[in-house]
mmCIF file with all atom_site columns, N, CA and C in Angstrom:
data_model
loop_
_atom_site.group_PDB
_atom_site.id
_atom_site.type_symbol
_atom_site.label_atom_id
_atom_site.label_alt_id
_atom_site.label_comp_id
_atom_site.label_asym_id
_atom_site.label_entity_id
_atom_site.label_seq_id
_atom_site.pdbx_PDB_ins_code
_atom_site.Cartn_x
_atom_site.Cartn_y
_atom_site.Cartn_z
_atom_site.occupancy
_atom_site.B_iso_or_equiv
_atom_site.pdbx_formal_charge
_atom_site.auth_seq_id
_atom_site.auth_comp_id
_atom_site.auth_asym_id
_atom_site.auth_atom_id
_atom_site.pdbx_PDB_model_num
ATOM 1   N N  . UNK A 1 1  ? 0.854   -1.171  0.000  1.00 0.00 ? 27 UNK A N  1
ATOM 2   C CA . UNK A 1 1  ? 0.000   0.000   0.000  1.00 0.00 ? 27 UNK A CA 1
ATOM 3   C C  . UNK A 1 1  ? 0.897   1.231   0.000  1.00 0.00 ? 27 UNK A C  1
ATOM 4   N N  . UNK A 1 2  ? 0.194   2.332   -0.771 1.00 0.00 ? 28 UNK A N  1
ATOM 5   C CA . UNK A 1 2  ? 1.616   3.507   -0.912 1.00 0.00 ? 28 UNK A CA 1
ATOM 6   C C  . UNK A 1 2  ? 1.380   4.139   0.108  1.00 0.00 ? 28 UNK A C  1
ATOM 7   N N  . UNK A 1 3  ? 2.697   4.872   1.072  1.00 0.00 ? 29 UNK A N  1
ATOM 8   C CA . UNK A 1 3  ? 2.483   5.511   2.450  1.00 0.00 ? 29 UNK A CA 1
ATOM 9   C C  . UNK A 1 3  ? 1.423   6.488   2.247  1.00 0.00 ? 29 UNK A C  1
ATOM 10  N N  . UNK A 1 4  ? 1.194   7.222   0.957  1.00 0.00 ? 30 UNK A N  1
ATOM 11  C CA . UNK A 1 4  ? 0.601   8.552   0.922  1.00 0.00 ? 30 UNK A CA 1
ATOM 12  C C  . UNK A 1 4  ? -1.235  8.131   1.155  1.00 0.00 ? 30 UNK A C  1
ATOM 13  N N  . UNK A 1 5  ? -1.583  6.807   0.694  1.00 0.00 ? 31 UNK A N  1
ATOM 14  C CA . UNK A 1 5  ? -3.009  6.324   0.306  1.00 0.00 ? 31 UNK A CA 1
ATOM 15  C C  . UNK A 1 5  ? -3.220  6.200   1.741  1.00 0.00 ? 31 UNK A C  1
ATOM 16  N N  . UNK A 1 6  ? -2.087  5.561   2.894  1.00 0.00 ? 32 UNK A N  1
ATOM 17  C CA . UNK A 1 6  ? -2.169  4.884   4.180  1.00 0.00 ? 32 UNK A CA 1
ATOM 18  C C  . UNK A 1 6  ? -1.907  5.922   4.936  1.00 0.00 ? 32 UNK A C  1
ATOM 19  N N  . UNK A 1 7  ? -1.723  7.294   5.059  1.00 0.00 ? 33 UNK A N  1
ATOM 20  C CA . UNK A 1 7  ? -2.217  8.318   5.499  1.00 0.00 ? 33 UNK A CA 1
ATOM 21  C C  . UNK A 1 7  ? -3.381  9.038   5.223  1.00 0.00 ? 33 UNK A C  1
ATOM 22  N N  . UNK A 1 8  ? -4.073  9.036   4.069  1.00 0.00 ? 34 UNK A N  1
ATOM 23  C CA . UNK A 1 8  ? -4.973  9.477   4.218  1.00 0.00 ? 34 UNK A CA 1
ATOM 24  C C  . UNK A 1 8  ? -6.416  8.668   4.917  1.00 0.00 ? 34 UNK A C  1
ATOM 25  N N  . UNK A 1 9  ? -5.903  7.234   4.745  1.00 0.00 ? 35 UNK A N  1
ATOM 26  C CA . UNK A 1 9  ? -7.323  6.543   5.288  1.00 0.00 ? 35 UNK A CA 1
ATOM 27  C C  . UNK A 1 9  ? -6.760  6.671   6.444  1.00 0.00 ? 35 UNK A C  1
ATOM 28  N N  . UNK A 1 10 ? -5.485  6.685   7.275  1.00 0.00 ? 36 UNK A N  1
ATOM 29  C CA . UNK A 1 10 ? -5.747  7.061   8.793  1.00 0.00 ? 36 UNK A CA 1
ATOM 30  C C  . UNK A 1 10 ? -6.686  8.385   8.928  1.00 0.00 ? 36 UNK A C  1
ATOM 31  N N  . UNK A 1 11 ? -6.172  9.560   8.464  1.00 0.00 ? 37 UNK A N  1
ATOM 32  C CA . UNK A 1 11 ? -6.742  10.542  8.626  1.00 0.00 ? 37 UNK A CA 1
ATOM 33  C C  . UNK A 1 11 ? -8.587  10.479  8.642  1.00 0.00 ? 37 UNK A C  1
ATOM 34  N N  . UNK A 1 12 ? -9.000  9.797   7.774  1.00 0.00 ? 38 UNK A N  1
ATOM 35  C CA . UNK A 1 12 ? -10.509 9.410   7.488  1.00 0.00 ? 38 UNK A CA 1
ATOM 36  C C  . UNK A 1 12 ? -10.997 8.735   8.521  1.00 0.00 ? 38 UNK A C  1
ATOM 37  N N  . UNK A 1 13 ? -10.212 7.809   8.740  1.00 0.00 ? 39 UNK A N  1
ATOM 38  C CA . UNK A 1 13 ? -10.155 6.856   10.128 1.00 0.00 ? 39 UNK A CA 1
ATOM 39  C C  . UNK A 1 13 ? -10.728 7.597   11.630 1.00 0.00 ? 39 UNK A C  1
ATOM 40  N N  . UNK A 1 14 ? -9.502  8.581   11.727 1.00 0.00 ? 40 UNK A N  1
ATOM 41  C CA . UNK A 1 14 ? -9.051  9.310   13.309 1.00 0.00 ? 40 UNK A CA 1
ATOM 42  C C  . UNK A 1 14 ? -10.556 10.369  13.008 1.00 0.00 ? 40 UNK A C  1
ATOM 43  N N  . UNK A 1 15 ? -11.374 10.912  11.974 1.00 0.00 ? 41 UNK A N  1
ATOM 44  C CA . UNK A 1 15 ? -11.927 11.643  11.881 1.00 0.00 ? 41 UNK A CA 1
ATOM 45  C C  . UNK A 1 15 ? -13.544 10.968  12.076 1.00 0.00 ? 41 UNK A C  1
ATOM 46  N N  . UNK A 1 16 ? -13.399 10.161  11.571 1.00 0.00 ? 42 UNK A N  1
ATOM 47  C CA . UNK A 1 16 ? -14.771 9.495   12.165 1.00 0.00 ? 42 UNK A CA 1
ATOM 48  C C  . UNK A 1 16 ? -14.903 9.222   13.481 1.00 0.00 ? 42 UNK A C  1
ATOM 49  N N  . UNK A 1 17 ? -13.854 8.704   14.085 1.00 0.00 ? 43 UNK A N  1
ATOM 50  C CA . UNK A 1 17 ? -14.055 8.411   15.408 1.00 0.00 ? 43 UNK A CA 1
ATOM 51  C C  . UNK A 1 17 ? -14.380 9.552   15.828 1.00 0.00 ? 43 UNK A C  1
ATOM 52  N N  . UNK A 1 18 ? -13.705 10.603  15.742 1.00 0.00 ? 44 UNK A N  1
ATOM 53  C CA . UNK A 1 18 ? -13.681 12.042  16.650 1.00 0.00 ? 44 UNK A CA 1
ATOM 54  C C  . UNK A 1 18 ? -15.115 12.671  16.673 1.00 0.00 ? 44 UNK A C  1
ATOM 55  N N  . UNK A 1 19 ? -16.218 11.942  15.543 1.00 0.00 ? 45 UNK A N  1
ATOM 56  C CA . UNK A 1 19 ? -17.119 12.640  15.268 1.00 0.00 ? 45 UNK A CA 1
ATOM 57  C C  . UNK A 1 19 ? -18.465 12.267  16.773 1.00 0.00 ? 45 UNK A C  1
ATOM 58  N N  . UNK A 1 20 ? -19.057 13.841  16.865 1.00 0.00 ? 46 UNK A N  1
ATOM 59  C CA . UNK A 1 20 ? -20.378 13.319  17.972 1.00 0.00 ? 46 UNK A CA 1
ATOM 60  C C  . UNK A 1 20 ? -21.294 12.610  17.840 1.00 0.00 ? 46 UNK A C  1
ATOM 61  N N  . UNK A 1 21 ? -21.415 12.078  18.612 1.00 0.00 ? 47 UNK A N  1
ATOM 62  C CA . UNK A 1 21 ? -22.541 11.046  18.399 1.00 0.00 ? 47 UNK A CA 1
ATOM 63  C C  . UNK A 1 21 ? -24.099 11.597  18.377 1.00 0.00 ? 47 UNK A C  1
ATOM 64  N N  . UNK A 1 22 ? -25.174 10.981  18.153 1.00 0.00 ? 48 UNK A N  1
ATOM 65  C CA . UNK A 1 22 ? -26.664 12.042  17.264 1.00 0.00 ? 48 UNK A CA 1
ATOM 66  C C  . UNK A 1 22 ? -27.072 12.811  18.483 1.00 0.00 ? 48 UNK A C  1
ATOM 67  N N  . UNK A 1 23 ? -27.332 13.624  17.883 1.00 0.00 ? 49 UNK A N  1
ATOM 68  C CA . UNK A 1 23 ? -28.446 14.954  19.160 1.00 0.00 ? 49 UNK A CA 1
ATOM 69  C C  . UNK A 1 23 ? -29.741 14.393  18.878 1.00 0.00 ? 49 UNK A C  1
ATOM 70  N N  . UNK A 1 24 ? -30.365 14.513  20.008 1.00 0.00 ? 50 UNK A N  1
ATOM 71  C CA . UNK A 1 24 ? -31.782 14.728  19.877 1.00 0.00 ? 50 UNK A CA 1
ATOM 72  C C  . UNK A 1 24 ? -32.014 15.675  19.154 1.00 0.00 ? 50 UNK A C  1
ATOM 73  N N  . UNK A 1 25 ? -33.212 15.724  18.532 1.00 0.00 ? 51 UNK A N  1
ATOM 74  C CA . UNK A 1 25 ? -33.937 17.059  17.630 1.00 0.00 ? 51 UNK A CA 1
ATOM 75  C C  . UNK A 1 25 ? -34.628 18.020  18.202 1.00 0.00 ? 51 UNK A C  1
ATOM 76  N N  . UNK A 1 26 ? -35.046 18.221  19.083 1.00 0.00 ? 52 UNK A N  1
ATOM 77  C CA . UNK A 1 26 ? -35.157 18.870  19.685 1.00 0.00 ? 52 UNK A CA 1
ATOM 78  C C  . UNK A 1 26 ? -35.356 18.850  21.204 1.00 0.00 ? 52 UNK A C  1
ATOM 79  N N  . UNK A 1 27 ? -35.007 20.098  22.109 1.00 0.00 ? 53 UNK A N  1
ATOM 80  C CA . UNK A 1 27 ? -35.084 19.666  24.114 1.00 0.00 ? 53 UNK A CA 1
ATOM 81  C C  . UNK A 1 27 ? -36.139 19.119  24.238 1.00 0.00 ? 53 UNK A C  1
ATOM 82  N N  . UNK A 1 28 ? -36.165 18.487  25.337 1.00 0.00 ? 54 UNK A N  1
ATOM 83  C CA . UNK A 1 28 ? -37.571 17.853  25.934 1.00 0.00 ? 54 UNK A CA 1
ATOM 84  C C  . UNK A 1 28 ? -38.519 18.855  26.258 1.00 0.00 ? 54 UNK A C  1
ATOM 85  N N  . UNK A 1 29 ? -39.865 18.954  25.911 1.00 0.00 ? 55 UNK A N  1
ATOM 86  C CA . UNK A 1 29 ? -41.049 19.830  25.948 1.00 0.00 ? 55 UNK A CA 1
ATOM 87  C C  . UNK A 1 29 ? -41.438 19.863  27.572 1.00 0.00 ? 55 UNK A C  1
ATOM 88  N N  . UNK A 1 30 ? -40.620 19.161  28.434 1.00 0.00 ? 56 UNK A N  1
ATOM 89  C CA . UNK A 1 30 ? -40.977 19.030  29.780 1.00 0.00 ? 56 UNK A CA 1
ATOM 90  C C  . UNK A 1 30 ? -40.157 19.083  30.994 1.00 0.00 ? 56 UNK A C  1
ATOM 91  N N  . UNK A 1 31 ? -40.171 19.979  31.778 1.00 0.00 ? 57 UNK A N  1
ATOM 92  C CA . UNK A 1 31 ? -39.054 20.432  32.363 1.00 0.00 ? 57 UNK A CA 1
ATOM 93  C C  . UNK A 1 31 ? -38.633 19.110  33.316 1.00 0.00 ? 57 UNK A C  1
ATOM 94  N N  . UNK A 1 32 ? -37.728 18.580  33.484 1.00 0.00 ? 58 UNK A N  1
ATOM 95  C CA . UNK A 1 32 ? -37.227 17.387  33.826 1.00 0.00 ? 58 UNK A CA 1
ATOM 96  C C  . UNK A 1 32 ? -36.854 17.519  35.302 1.00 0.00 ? 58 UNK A C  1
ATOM 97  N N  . UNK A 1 33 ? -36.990 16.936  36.824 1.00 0.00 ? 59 UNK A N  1
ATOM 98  C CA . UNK A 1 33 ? -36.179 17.006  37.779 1.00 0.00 ? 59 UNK A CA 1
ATOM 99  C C  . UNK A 1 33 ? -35.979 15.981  38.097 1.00 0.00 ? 59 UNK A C  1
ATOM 100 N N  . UNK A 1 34 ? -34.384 15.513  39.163 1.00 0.00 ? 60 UNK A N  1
ATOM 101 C CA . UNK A 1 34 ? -34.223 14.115  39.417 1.00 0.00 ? 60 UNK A CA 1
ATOM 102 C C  . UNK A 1 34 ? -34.561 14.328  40.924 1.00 0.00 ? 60 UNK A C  1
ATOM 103 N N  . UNK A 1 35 ? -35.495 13.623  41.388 1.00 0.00 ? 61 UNK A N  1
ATOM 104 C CA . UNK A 1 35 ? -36.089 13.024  43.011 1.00 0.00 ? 61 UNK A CA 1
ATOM 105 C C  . UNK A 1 35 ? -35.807 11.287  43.635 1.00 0.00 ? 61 UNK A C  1
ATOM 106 N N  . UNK A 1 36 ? -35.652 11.377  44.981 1.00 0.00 ? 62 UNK A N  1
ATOM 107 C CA . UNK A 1 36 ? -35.350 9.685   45.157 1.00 0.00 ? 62 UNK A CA 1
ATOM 108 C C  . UNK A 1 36 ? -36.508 8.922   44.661 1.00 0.00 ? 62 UNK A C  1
ATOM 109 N N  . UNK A 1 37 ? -35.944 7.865   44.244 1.00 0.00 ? 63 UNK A N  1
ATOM 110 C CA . UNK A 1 37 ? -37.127 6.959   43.768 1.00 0.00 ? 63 UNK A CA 1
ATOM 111 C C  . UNK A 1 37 ? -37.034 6.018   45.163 1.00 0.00 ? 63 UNK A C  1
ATOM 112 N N  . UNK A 1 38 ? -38.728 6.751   45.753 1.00 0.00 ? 64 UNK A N  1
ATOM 113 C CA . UNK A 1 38 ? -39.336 6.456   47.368 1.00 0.00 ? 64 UNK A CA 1
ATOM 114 C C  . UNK A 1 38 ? -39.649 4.626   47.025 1.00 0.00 ? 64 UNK A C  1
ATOM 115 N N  . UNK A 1 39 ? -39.837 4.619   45.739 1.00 0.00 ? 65 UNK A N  1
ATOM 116 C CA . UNK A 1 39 ? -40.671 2.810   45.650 1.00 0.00 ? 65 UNK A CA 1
ATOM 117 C C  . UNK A 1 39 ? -39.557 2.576   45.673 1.00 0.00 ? 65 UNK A C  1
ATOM 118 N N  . UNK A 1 40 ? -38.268 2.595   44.964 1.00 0.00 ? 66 UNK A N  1
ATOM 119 C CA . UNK A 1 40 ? -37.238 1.224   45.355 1.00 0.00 ? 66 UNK A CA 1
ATOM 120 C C  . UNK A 1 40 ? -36.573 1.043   46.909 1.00 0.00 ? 66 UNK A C  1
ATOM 121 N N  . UNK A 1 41 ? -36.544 2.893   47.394 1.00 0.00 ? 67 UNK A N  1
ATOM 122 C CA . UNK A 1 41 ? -35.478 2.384   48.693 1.00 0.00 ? 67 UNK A CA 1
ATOM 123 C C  . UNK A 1 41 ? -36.474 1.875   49.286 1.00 0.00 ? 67 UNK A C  1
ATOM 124 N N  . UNK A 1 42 ? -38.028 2.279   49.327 1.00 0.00 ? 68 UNK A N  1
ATOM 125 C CA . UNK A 1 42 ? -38.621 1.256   50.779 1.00 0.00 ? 68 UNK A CA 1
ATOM 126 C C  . UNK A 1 42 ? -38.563 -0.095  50.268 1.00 0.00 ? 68 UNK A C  1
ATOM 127 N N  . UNK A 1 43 ? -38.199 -0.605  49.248 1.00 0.00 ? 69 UNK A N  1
ATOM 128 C CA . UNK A 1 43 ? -38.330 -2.068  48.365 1.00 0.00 ? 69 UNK A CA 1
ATOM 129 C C  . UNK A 1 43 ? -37.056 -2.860  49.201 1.00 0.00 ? 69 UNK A C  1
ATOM 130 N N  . UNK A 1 44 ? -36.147 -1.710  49.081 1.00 0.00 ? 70 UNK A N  1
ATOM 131 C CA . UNK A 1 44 ? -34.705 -2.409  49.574 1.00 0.00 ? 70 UNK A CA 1
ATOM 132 C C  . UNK A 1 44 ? -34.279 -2.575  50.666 1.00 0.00 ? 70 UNK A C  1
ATOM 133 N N  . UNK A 1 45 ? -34.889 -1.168  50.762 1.00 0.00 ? 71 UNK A N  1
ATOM 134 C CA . UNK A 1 45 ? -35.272 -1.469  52.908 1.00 0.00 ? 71 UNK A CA 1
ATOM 135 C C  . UNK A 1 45 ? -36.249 -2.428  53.657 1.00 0.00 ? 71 UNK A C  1
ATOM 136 N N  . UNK A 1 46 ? -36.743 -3.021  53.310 1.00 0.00 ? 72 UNK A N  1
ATOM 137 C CA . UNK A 1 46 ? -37.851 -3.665  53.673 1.00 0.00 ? 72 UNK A CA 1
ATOM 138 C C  . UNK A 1 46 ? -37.052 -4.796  53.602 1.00 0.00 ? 72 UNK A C  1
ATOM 139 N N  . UNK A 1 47 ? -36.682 -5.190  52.013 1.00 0.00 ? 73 UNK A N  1
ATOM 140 C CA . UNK A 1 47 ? -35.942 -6.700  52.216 1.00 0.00 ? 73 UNK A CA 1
ATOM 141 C C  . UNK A 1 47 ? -34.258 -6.704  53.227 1.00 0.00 ? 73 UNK A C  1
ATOM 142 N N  . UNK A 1 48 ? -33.480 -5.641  53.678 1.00 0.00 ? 74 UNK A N  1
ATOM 143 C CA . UNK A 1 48 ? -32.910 -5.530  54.205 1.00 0.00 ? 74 UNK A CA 1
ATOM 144 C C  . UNK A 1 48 ? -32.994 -6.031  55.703 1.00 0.00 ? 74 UNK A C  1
ATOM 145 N N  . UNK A 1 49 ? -34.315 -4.781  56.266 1.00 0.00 ? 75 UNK A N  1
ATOM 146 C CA . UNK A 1 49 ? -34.757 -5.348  57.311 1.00 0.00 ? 75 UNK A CA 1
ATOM 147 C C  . UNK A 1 49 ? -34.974 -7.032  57.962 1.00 0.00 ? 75 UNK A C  1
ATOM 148 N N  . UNK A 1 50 ? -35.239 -7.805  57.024 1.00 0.00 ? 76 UNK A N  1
ATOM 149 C CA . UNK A 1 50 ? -35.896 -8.694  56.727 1.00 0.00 ? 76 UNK A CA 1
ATOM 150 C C  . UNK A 1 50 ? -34.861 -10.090 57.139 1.00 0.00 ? 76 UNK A C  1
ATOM 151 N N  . UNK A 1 51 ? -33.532 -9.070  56.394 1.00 0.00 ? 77 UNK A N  1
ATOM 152 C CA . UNK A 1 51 ? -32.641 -10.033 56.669 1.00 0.00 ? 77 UNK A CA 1
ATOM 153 C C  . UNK A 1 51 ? -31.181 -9.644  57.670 1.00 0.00 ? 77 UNK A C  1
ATOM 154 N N  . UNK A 1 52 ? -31.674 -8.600  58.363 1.00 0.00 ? 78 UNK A N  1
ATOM 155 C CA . UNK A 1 52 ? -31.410 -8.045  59.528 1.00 0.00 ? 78 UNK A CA 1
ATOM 156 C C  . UNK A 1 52 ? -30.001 -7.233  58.775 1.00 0.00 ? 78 UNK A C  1
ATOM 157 N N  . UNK A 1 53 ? -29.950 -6.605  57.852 1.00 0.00 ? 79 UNK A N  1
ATOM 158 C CA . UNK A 1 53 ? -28.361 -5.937  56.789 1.00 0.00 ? 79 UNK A CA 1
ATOM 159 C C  . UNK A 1 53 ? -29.234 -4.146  57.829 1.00 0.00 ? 79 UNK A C  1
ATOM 160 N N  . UNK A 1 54 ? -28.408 -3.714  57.838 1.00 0.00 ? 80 UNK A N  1
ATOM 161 C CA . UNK A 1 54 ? -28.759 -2.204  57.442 1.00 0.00 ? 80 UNK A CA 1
ATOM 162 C C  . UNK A 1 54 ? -28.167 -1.267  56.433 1.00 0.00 ? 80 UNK A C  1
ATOM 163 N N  . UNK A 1 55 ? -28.800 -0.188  56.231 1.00 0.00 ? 81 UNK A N  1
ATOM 164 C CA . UNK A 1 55 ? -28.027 0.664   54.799 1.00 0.00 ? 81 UNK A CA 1
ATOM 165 C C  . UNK A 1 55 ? -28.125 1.741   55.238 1.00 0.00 ? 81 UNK A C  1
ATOM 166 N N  . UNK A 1 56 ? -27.613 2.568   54.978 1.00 0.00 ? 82 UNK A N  1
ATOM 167 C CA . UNK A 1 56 ? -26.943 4.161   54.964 1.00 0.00 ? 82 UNK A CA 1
ATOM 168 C C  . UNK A 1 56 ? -26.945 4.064   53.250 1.00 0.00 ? 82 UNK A C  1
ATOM 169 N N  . UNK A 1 57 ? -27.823 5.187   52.959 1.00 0.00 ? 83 UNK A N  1
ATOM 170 C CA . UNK A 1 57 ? -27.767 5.562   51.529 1.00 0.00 ? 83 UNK A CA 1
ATOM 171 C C  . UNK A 1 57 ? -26.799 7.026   51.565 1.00 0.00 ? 83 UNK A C  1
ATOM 172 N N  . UNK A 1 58 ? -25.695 6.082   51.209 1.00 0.00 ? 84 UNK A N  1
ATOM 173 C CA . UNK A 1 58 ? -24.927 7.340   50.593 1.00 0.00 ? 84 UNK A CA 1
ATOM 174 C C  . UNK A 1 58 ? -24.910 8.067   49.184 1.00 0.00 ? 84 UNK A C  1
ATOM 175 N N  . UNK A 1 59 ? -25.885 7.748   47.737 1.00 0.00 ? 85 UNK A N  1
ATOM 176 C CA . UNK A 1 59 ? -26.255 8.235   46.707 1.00 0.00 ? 85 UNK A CA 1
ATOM 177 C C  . UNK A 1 59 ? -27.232 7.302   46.707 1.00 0.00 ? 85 UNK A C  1
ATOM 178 N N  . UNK A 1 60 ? -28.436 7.984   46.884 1.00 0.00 ? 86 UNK A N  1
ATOM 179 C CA . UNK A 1 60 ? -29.796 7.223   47.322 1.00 0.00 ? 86 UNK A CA 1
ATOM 180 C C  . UNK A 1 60 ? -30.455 7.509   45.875 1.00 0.00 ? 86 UNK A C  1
ATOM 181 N N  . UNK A 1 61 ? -30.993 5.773   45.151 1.00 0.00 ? 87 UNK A N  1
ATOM 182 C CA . UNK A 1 61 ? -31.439 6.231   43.573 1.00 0.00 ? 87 UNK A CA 1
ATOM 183 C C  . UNK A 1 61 ? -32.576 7.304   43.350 1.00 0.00 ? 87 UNK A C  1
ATOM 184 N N  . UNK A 1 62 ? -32.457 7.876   42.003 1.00 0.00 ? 88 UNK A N  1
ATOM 185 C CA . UNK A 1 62 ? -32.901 9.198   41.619 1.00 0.00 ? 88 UNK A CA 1
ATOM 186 C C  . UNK A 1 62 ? -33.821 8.567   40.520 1.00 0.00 ? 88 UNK A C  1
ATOM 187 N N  . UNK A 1 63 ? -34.585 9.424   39.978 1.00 0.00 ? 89 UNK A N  1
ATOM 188 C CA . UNK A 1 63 ? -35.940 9.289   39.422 1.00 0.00 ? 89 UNK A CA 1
ATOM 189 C C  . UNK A 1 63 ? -35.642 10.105  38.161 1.00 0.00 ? 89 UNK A C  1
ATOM 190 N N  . UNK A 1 64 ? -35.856 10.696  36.921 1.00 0.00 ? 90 UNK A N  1
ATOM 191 C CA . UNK A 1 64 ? -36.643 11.553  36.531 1.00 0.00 ? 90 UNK A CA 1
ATOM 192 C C  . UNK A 1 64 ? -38.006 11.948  36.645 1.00 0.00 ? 90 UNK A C  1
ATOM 193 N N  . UNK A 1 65 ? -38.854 12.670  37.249 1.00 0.00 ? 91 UNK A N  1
ATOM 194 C CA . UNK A 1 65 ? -39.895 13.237  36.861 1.00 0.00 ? 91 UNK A CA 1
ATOM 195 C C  . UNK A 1 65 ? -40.620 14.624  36.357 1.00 0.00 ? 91 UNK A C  1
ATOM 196 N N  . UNK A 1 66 ? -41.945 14.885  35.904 1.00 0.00 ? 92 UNK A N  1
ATOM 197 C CA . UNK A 1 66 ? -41.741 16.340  35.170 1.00 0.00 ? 92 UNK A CA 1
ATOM 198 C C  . UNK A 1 66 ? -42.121 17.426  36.359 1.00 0.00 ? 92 UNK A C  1
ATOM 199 N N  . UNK A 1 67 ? -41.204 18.399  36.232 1.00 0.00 ? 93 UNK A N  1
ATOM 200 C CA . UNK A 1 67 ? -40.751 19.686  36.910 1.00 0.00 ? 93 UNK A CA 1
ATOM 201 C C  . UNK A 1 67 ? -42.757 20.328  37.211 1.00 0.00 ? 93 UNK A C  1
ATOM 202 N N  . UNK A 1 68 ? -43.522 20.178  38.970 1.00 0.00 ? 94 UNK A N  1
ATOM 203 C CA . UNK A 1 68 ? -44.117 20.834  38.779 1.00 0.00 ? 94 UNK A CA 1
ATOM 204 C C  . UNK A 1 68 ? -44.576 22.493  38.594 1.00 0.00 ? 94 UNK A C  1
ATOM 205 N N  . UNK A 1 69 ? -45.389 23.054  37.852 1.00 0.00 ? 95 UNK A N  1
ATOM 206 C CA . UNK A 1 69 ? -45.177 24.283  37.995 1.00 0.00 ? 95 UNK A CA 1
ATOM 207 C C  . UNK A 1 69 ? -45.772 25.033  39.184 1.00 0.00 ? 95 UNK A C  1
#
């Protein structure tokens, strides 16, 4: 392969990768906030209890739901 052909398909190469990956088309029509999701920790707490573990939520799971006004 001639060096000059095997530089340019690197170059084609390194340039695709570099490229972003798809946007959405447009923002979400709904203002978005993240809140604990109350159904899993009492889910996890409950079976915890159960089996005598305790937890300390140190990043306690989060939700999306829509922003009320």
């Amino acid at each position: 392969m001639k060096p000059s052909l095997l530089i340019v398909f690197s170059v084609l190469l390194a340039t695709g990768c570099a490229q972003p990956g798809p946007r959405p088309s447009s923002p979400p029509s709904v203002a978005m906030v993240a809140v604990t999701d109350e159904a899993y920790v009492n889910r996890v707490e409950r079976l915890a209890r159960l089996r005598g573990v305790d937890i300390y939520w140190v990043n306690p799971p989060l939700k999306l739901v829509a922003k009320a006004n």
